[in-house]
Coordinates of C-alpha atoms in Angstrom, one line a residue:
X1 CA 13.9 -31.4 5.9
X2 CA 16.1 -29.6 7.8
X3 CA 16.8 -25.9 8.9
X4 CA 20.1 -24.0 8.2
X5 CA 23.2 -25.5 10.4
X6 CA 25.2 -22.0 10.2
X7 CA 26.6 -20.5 13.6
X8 CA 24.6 -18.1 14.9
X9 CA 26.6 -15.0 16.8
X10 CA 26.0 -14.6 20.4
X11 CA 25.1 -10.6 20.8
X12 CA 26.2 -8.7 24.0
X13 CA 24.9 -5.5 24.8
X14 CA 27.5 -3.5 26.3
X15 CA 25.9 0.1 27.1
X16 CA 29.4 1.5 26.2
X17 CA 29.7 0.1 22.6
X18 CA 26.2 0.4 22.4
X19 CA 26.6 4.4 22.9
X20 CA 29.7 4.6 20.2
X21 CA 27.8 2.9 17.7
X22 CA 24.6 4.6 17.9
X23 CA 27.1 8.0 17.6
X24 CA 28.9 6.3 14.4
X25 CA 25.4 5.6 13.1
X26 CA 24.2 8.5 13.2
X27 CA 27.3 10.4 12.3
X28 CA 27.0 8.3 8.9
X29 CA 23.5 9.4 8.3
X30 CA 22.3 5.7 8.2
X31 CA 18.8 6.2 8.7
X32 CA 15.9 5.4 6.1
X33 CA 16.1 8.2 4.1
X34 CA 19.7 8.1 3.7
X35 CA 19.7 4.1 3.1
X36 CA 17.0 4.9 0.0
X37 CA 18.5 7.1 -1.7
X38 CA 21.9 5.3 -1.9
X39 CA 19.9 3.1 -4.6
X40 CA 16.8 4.5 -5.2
X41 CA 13.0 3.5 -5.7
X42 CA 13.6 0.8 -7.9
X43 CA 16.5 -0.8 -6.3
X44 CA 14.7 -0.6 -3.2
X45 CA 11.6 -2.5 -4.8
X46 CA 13.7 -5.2 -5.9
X47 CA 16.0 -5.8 -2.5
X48 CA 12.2 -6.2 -1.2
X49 CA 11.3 -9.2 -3.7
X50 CA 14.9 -10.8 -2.9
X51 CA 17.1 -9.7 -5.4
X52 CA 20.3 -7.1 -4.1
X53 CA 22.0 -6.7 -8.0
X54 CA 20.5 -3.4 -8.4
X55 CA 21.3 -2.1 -4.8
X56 CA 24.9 -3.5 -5.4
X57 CA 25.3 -2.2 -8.6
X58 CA 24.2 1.2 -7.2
X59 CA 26.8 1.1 -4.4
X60 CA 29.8 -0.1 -6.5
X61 CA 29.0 2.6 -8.7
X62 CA 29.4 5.5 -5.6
X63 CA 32.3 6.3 -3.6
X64 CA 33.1 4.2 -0.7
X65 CA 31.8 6.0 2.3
X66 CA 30.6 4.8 5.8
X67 CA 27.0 4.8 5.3
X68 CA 27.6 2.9 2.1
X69 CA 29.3 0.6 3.7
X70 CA 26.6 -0.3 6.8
X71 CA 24.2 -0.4 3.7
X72 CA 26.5 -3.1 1.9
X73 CA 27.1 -4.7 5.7
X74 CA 24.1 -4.9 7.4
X75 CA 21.3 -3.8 4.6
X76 CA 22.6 -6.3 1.9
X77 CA 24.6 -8.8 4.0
X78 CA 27.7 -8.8 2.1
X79 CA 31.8 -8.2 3.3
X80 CA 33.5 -5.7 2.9
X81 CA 37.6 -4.6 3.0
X82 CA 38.6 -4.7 6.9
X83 CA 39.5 -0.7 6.2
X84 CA 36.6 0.0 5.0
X85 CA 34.4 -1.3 8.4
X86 CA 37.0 0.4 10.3
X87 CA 36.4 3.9 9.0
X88 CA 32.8 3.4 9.7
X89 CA 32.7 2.6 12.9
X90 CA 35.4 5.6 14.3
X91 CA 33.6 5.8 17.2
X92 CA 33.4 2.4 18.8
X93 CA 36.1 0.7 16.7
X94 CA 35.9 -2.4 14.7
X95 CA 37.2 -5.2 17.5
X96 CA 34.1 -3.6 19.8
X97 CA 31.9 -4.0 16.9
X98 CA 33.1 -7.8 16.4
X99 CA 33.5 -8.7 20.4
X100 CA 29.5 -7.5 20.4
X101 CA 28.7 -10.0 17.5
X102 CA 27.6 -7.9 14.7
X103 CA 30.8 -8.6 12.5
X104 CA 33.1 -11.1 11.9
X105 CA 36.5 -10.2 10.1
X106 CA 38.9 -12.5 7.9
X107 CA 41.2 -12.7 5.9
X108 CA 41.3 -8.9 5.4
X109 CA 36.9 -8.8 4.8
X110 CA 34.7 -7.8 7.4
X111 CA 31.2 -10.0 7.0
X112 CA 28.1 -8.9 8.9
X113 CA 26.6 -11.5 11.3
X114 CA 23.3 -9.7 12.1
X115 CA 21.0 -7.6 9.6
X116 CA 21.2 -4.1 11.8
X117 CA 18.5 -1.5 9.4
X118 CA 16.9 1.6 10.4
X119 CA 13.6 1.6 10.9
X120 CA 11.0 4.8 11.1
X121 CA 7.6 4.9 11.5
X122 CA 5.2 7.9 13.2
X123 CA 2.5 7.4 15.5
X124 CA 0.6 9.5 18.3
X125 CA 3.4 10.5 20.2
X126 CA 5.2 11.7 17.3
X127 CA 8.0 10.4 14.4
X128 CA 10.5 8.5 15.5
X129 CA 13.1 6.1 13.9
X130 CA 14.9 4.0 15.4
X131 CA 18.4 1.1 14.5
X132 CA 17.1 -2.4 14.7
X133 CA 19.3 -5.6 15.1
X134 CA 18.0 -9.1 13.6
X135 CA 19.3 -12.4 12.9
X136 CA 20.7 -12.8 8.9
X137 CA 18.1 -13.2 6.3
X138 CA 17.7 -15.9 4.0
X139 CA 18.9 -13.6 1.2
X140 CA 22.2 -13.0 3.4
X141 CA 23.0 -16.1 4.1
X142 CA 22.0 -18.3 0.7
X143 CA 20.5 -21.0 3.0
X144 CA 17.6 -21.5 5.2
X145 CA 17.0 -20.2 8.3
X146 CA 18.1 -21.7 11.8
X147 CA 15.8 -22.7 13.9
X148 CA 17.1 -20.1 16.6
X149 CA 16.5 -17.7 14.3
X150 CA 15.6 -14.0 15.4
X151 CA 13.2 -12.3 13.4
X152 CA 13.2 -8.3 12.4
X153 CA 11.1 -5.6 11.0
X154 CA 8.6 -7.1 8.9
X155 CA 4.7 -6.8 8.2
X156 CA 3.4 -8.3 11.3
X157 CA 5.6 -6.1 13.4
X158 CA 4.2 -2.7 11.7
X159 CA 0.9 -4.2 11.3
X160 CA 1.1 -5.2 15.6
X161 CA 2.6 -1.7 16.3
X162 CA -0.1 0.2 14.3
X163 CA -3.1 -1.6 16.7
X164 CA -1.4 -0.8 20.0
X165 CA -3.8 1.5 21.9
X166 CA -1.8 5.1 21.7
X167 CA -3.4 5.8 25.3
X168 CA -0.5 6.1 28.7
X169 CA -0.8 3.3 30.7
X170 CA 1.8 2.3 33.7
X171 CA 2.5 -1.2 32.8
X172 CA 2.5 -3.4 29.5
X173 CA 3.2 -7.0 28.8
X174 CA 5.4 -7.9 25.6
X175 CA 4.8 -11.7 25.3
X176 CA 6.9 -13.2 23.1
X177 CA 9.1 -10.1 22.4
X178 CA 11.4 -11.5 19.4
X179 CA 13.6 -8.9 18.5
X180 CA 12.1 -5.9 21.0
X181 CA 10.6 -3.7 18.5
X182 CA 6.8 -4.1 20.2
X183 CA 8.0 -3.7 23.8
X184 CA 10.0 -0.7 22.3
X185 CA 7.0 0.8 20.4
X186 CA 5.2 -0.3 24.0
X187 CA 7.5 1.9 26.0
X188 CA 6.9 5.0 24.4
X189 CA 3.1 4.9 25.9
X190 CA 3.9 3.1 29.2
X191 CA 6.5 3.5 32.4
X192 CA 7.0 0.1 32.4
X193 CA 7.4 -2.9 29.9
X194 CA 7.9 -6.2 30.9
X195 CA 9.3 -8.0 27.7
X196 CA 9.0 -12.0 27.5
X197 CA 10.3 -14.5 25.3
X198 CA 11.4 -18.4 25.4
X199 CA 14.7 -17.4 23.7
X200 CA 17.4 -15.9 25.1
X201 CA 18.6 -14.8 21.9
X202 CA 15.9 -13.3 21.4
X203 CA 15.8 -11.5 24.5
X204 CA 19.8 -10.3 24.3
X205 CA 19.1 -8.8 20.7
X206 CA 16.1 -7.4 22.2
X207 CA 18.1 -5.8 25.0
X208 CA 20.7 -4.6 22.5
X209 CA 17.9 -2.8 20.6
X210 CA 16.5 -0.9 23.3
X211 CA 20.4 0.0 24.8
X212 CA 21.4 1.1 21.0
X213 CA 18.3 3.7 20.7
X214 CA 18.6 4.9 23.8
X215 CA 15.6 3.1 25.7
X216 CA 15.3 2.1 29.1
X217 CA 12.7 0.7 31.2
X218 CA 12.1 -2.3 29.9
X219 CA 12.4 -5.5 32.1
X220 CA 13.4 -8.6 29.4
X221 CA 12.6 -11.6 31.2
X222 CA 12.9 -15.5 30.1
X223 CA 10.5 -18.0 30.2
X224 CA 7.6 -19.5 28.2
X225 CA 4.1 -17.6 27.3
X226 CA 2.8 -16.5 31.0
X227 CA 5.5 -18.2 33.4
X228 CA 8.1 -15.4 34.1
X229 CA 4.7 -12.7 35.1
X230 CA 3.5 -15.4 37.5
X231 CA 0.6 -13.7 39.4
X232 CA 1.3 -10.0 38.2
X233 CA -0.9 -7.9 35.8
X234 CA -1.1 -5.3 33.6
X235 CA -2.7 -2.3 32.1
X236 CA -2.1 -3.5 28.5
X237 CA -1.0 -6.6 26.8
X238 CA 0.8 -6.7 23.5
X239 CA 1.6 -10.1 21.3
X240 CA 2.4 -11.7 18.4
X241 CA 3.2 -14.9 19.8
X242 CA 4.7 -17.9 17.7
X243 CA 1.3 -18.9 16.4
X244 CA 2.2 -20.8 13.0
X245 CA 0.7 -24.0 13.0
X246 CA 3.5 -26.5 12.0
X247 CA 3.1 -30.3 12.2
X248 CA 4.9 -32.3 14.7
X249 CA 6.4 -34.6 12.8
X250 CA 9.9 -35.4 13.0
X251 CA 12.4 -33.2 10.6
X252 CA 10.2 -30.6 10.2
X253 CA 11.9 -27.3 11.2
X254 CA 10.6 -25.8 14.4
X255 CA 11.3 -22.3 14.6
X256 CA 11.4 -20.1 17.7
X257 CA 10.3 -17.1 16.5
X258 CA 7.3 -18.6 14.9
X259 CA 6.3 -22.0 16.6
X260 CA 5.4 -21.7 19.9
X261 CA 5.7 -26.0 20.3
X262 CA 1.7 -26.4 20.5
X263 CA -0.6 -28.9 18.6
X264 CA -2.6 -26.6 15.4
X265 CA -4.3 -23.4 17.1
X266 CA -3.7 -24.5 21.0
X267 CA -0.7 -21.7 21.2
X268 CA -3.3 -18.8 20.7
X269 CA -5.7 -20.4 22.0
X270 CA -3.8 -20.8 25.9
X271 CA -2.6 -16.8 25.1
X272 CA -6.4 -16.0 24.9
X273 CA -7.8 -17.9 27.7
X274 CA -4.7 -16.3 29.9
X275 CA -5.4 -12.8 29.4
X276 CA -8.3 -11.8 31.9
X277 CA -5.9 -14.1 34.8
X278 CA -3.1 -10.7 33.9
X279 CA -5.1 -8.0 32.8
X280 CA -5.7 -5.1 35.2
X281 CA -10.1 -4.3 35.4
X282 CA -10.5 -2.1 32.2
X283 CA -7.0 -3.3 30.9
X284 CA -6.5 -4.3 26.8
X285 CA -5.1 -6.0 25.0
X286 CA -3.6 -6.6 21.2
X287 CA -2.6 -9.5 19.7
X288 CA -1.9 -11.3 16.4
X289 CA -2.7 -14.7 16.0
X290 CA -4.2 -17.9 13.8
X291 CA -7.2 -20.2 13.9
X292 CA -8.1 -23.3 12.2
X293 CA -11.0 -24.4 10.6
X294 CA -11.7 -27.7 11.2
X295 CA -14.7 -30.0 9.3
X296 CA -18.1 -28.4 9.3
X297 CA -16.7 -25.9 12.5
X298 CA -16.4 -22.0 11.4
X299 CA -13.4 -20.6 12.4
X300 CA -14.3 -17.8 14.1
X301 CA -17.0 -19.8 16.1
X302 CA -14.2 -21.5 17.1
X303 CA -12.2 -18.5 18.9
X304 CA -15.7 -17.6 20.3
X305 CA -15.7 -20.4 22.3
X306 CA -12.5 -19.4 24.0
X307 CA -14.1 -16.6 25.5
X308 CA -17.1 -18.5 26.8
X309 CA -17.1 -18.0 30.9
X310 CA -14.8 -14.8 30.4
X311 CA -15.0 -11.3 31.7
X312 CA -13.1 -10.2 28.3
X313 CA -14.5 -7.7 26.0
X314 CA -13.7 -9.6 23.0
X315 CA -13.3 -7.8 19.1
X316 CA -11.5 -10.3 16.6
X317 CA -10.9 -9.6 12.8
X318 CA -10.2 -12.2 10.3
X319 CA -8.4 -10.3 7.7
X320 CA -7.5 -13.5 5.5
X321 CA -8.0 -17.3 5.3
X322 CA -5.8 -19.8 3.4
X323 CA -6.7 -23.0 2.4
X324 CA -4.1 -25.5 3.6
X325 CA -1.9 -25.9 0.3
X326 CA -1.4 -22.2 0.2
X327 CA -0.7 -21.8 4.3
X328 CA 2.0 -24.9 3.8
X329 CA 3.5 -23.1 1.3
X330 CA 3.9 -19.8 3.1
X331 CA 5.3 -20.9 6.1
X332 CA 7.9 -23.4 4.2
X333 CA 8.9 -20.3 2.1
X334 CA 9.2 -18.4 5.4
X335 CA 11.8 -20.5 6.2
X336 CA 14.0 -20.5 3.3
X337 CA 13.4 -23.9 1.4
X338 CA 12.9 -22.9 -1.9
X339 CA 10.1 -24.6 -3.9
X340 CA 11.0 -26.9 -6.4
X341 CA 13.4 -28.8 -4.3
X342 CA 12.6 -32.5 -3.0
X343 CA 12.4 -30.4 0.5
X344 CA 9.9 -28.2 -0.5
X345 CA 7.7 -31.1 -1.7
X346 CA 8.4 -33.1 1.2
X347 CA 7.6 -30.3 4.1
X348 CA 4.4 -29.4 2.3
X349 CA 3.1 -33.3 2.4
X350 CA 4.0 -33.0 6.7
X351 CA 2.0 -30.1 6.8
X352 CA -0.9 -31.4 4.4
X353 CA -1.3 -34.9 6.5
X354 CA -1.1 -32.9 9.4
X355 CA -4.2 -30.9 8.1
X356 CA -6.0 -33.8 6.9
X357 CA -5.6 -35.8 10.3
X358 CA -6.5 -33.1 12.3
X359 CA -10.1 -32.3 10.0
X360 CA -8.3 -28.9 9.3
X361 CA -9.8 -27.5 6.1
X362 CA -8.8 -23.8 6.3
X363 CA -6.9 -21.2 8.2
X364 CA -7.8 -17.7 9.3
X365 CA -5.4 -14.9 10.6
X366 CA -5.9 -11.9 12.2
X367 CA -6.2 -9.1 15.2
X368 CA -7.7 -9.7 18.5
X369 CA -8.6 -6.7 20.3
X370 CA -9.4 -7.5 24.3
X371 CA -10.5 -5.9 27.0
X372 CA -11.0 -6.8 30.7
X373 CA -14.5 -6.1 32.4
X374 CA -13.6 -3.1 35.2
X375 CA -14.5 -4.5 38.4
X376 CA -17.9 -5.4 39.3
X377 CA -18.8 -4.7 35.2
X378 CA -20.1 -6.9 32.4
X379 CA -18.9 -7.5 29.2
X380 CA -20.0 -4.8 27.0
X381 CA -18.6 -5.9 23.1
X382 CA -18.6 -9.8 21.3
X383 CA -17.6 -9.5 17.8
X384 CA -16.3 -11.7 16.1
X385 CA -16.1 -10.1 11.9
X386 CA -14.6 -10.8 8.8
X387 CA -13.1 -8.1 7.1
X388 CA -11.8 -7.9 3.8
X389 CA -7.7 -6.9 3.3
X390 CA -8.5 -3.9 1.0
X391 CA -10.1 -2.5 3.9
X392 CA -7.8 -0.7 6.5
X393 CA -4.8 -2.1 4.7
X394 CA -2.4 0.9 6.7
X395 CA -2.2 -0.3 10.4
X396 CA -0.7 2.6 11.1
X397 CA -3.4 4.5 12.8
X398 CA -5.7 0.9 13.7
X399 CA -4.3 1.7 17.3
X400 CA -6.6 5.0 17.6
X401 CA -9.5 3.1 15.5
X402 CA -9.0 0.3 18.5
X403 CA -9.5 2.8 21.5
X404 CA -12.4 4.5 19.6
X405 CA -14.5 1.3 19.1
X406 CA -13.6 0.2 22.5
X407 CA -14.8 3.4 24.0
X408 CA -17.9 3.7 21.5
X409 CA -18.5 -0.1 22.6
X410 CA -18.4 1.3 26.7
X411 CA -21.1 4.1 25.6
X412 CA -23.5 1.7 23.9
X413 CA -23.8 -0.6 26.3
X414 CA -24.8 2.3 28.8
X415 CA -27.4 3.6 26.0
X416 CA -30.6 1.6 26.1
X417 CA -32.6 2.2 23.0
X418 CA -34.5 4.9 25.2
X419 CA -30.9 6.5 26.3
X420 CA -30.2 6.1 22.5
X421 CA -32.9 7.9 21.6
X422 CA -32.3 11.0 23.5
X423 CA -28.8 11.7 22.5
X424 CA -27.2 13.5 20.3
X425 CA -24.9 12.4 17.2
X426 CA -22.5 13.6 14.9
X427 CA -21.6 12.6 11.9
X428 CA -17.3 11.9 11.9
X429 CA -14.9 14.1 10.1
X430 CA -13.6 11.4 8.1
X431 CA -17.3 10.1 6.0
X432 CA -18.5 11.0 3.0
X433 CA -21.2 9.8 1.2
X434 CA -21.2 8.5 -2.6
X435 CA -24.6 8.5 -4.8
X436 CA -25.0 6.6 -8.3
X437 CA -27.4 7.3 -10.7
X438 CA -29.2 5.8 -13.8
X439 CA -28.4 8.0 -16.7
X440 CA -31.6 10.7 -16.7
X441 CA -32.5 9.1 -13.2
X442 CA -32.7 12.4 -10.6
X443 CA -33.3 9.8 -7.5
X444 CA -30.0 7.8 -6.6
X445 CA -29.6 4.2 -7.2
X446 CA -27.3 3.2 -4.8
X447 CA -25.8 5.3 -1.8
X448 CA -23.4 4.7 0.0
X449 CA -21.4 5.6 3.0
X450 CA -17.6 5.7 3.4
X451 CA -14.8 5.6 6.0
X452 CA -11.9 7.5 5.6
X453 CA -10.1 6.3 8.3
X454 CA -10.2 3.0 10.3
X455 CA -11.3 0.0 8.7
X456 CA -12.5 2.3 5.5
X457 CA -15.9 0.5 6.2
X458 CA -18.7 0.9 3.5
X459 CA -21.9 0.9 4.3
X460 CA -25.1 1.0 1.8
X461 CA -28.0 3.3 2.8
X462 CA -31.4 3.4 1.8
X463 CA -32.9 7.1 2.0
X464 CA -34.1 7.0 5.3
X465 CA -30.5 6.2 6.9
X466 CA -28.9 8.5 4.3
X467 CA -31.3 11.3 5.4
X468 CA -30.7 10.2 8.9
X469 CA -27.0 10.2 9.1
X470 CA -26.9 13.8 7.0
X471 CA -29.0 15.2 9.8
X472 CA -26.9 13.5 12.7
X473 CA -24.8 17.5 13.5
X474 CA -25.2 17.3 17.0
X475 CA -28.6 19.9 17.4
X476 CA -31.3 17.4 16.8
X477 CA -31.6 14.2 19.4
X478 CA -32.1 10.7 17.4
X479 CA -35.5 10.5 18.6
X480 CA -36.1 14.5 17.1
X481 CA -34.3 13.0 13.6
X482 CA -36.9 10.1 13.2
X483 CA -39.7 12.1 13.9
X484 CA -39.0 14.5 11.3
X485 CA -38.3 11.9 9.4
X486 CA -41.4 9.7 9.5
X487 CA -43.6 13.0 9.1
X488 CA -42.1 14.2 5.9
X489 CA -41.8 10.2 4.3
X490 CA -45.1 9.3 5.6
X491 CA -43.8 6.2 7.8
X492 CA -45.1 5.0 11.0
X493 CA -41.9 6.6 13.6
X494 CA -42.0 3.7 15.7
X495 CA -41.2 1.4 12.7
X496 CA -38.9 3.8 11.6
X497 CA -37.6 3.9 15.2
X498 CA -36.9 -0.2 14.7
X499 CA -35.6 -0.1 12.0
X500 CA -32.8 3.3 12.4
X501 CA -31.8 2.2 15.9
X502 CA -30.0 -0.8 15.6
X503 CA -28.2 0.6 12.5
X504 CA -27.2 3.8 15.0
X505 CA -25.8 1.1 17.0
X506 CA -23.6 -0.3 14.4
X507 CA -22.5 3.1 13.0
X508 CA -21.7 4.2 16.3
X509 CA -19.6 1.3 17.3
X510 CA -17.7 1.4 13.7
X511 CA -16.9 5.3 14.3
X512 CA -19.2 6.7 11.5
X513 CA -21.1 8.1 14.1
X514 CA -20.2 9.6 17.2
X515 CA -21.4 11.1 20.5
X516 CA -22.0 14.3 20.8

C-alpha cells in the first residue's frame, strides 16, 4: 500500500530559459488547437480515458516536427531521439531544457520528466491560453503516483477558475496553490497574489508557470494553510485545499496535493473557520472542498455549524455525495493503484474502517461561496443548497453567477417586504418559460421557468407567479403587479401579496429576476 518510489525532478525556474522556451513553444505552434489536431477528436477522447495508441499511432504516421515532438514529450510522456528534442527547443537548447528539469537524456533518447500541455480557457477579461508544467501522470509513468506529486490541469482546477469572482480587487490569497494555475487565473483580476502551499515543489513549478507565460506579481510563499499570511488580509480568497479525506492508518499513501494531514473533514473545516480572521470587510471568497456525513448528522448541517458566531456571508452547494465504497474507490484510483490488485482491495478496507469508526456514512463535495460582513454590517445570505450536477455543469461563467447572487443577496437584505413592494423588477435576459399541455387542454398543465445561464435553475409556476414574472419589465412596481393581479383572478391582494413575495425573494436571489 504504497505510492510510486520514482525520482521526482527538481524544477528551477530561470527567467532566461524560461523566456527561450516560451519563444520555441510558440514558434512550434504548441498550443491547444495545434496539439488537437495532430490526432484528432477521437484520439483526443481516448488519451482522456487513458489510453495514448491512437494519439501515437497518429504521430508516427506524420512527419517528425517540433510540435510533434513536445506532443510525444510532454502530452504523451514518451522519449524521443536526442536530435529530435534538440530541433525543438532551438531557442533555449536541449542541456537548458534538462539543467531546468523538464527532460532527462540517455542513451541517445530524450524522456520527459514533467507533463508541460497548453492550456486555454476564456473568461471576463478575455481568451487567454497559457503552457502549464505538472508532475508525470500515472499514464506516463506506468506506476502510481508519488506522494510529492504535483497536480495539473484537471476538473477541479477549471471548475475553481470558472467561480472566481471576475471583479478587480488589489489583493488575493491562493491557499494551497499546487501547480499555480488559480493564483495565475487570480492575477489577471488582482495587483497582487499571494500564492501558498506546504510544498516547495509545488511552489517552484508554480513559479515556473507564471515565469514561462510571462506573469508576474505573484508572491509564492511556503508554509501550511494560513501560517505564511500571519495577520495580513485580503480582498479575495481562492482555494482548493488538499481536502480528501484519507485514513490515517499506516501505509496508506498521503499525498500532498490532495491530503492536507487532518482527521475526515477538519482540513476544510479549519480553512472555513479562518476566513473572516483574513478577509478584508466586504472581501469573498471561493473555495472547493468536502464534508462528511456522519450517523443521523446531515451533511450540510454540519458545515453550517462552522459558520455559527461568524460575520461570513455563507452560500455552499453540494453538487454530489458518494457513499463511502464509491469515495474509497475514487480517491485510490486517483492515485494510480489499479483495481483488482491486492492493493486496491487492501486501501479500500483502510478507508472503509476509517468510515465506519468515525460514524461516516456519506460524503458531499462542492463550492463555498463567502463573504465578509463590511464593517459595522450583518450577515445578509445563509444558504446552504443541494444542487443537482446537470445543473450549471460549465463552471465557466459560475464566477459572474457568484457576484450576481452575492450582490442580489446585499439588495434583499436592504428591501423589507414594504421596500420590496415598491420596486421595480425585470425579468433576465437569459429565462424563458416552458408550458405543457393535455392533448385538447387550452389551459397549461405544468409551467415552468428556466435559466439559461447560472445554475440553469427550474422553477415550477402556478399562474399567478407565471403571470407575475411575465409582467416583471421594469414599468409596473411589485406592489402595482399584485394588484392587478388579484383584481382580474379575483384573490384577496394581501394573500396574494404572501404568497408572490417570498418567491420574488428567491427569484431575485437566483438571478431570474432582477432590479430595475
Amino acid at each position: 500500500m504504497t505510492a510510486g518510489t520514482h525520482t521526482l525532478p527538481t524544477i528551477v525556474a530561470d527567467p532566461a530559459v524560461t523566456t527561450a522556451l516560451a519563444a520555441d513553444l510558440d514558434a512550434a505552434g504548441f498550443s491547444v488547437e495545434g496539439v488537437d489536431a495532430l490526432w484528432g477528436v477521437d484520439a483526443a477522447a481516448a488519451l482522456h480515458r487513458g489510453n495514448r495508441v491512437a494519439a501515437v499511432r497518429a504521430l508516427d504516421a506524420r512527419p517528425t516536427t517540433p510540435l510533434t515532438t513536445l506532443a510525444m514529450l510532454f502530452v504523451l510522456g514518451l522519449p524521443v531521439p536526442r536530435t529530435d528534442a534538440e530541433q525543438a527547443f532551438p531557442t533555449a537548447g536541449l542541456d537548458a531544457v534538462v539543467s531546468a528539469g523538464l527532460l532527462r537524456v540517455d542513451d541517445d533518447r530524450a524522456h520527459p520528466t514533467v507533463d508541460l500541455r497548453p492550456y486555454a480557457f476564456v473568461d471576463d477579461a478575455g481568451a487567454g491560453s497559457w503552457w502549464i508544467v505538472s508532475d508525470l501522470g500515472e499514464l506516463a509513468l506506468g506506476s502510481a503516483l508519488d506522494e510529492e506529486h504535483v497536480l495539473g490541469i484537471g476538473g477541479a482546477t477549471t471548475t475553481l477558475s470558472g467561480l472566481q469572482v471576475p471583479v478587480p480587487v488589489h489583493r488575493v490569497l491562493d491557499l494551497g496553490t499546487g501547480c499555480g494555475i488559480q493564483a495565475m487565473h487570480a492575477r489577471r483580476f488582482a495587483d497582487e497574489v499571494v500564492a501558498t502551499d506546504i510544498s516547495r515543489r509545488a511552489l517552484d513549478i508554480a513559479r515556473f508557470n507564471a515565469q514561462l507565460n510571462g506573469i508576474d506579481g505573484i508572491d509564492f510563499r511556503f508554509g501550511s494553510l494560513f501560517e505564511p499570511v500571519v495577520g495580513e488580509r485580503f480582498d479575495r480568497i481562492v482555494s482548493n485545499p488538499p481536502f480528501v479525506i484519507t485514513p490515517r492508518t499506516e501505509g496508506v499513501p498521503s499525498y500532498e496535493y490532495r491530503d492536507g494531514g487532518m482527521v475526515g473533514d477538519a482540513l476544510v473545516e479549519t480553512v472555513l473557520r479562518g476566513l473572516a480572521e483574513h478577509l478584508e470587510p466586504g472581501g469573498t471568497a471561493q473555495l472547493l472542498g468536502n464534508w462528511e456525513y456522519h450517523w443521523g448528522v446531515d451533511g450540510l448541517d454540519r458545515v453550517r455549524a462552522w459558520f455559527e458566531g461568524t460575520d461570513l456571508d455563507a452560500w455552499v452547494i453540494e453538487r454530489e455525495r458518494q457513499d463511502p465504497n464509491a469515495y474509497a474507490e475514487t480517491w485510490i484510483r486517483d492515485g494510480g493503484t489499479k483495481p483488482g490488485t491486492a492493493a486496491f482491495d487492501q486501501l479500500v478496507g483502510a478507508w472503509l474502517d476509517d468510515f465506519r469508526e468515525r460514524r461516516v456514512t456519506g460524503v458531499g463535495f462542492g463550492y463555498v461561496v463567502v463573504r465578509r460582513a463590511q464593517t459595522g454590517g450583518s450577515v445578509e445570505l445563509r444558504r446552504f443548497e443541494r444542487v443537482p450536477e446537470t445543473l450549471g455543469s460549465n463552471p465557466a461563467g459560475l464566477g459572474a453567477t457568484v457576484a450576481r447572487v452575492l450582490d442580489a443577496a446585499a439588495w434583499l437584505a436592504a428591501h423589507d417586504d414594504v421596500a420590496l413592494a415598491a420596486a421595480h423588477l425585470t425579468v433576465a435576459g437569459d429565462v424563458t418559460e416552458e408550458r405543457y399541455y393535455w392533448p385538447g387542454n387550452d389551459d397549461p398543465t405544468v409551467m415552468t421557468l428556466v435559466q439559461g445561464g447560472g445554475f440553469g435553475r427550474r422553477v415550477d409556476a402556478d399562474t399567478a407567479l407565471a403571470a407575475f414574472v411575465g409582467a416583471c419589465d421594469g414599468e409596473l412596481s411589485v406592489a402595482a403587479i399584485i394588484g392587478a393581479l388579484a383584481q382580474i383572478t379575483g384573490v384577496d391582494e394581501q394573500v396574494l401579496a404572501a404568497d408572490l413575495l417570498p418567491t420574488a425573494r428567491d427569484l431575485v436571489l437566483d438571478g431570474l429576476l432582477t432590479p430595475a
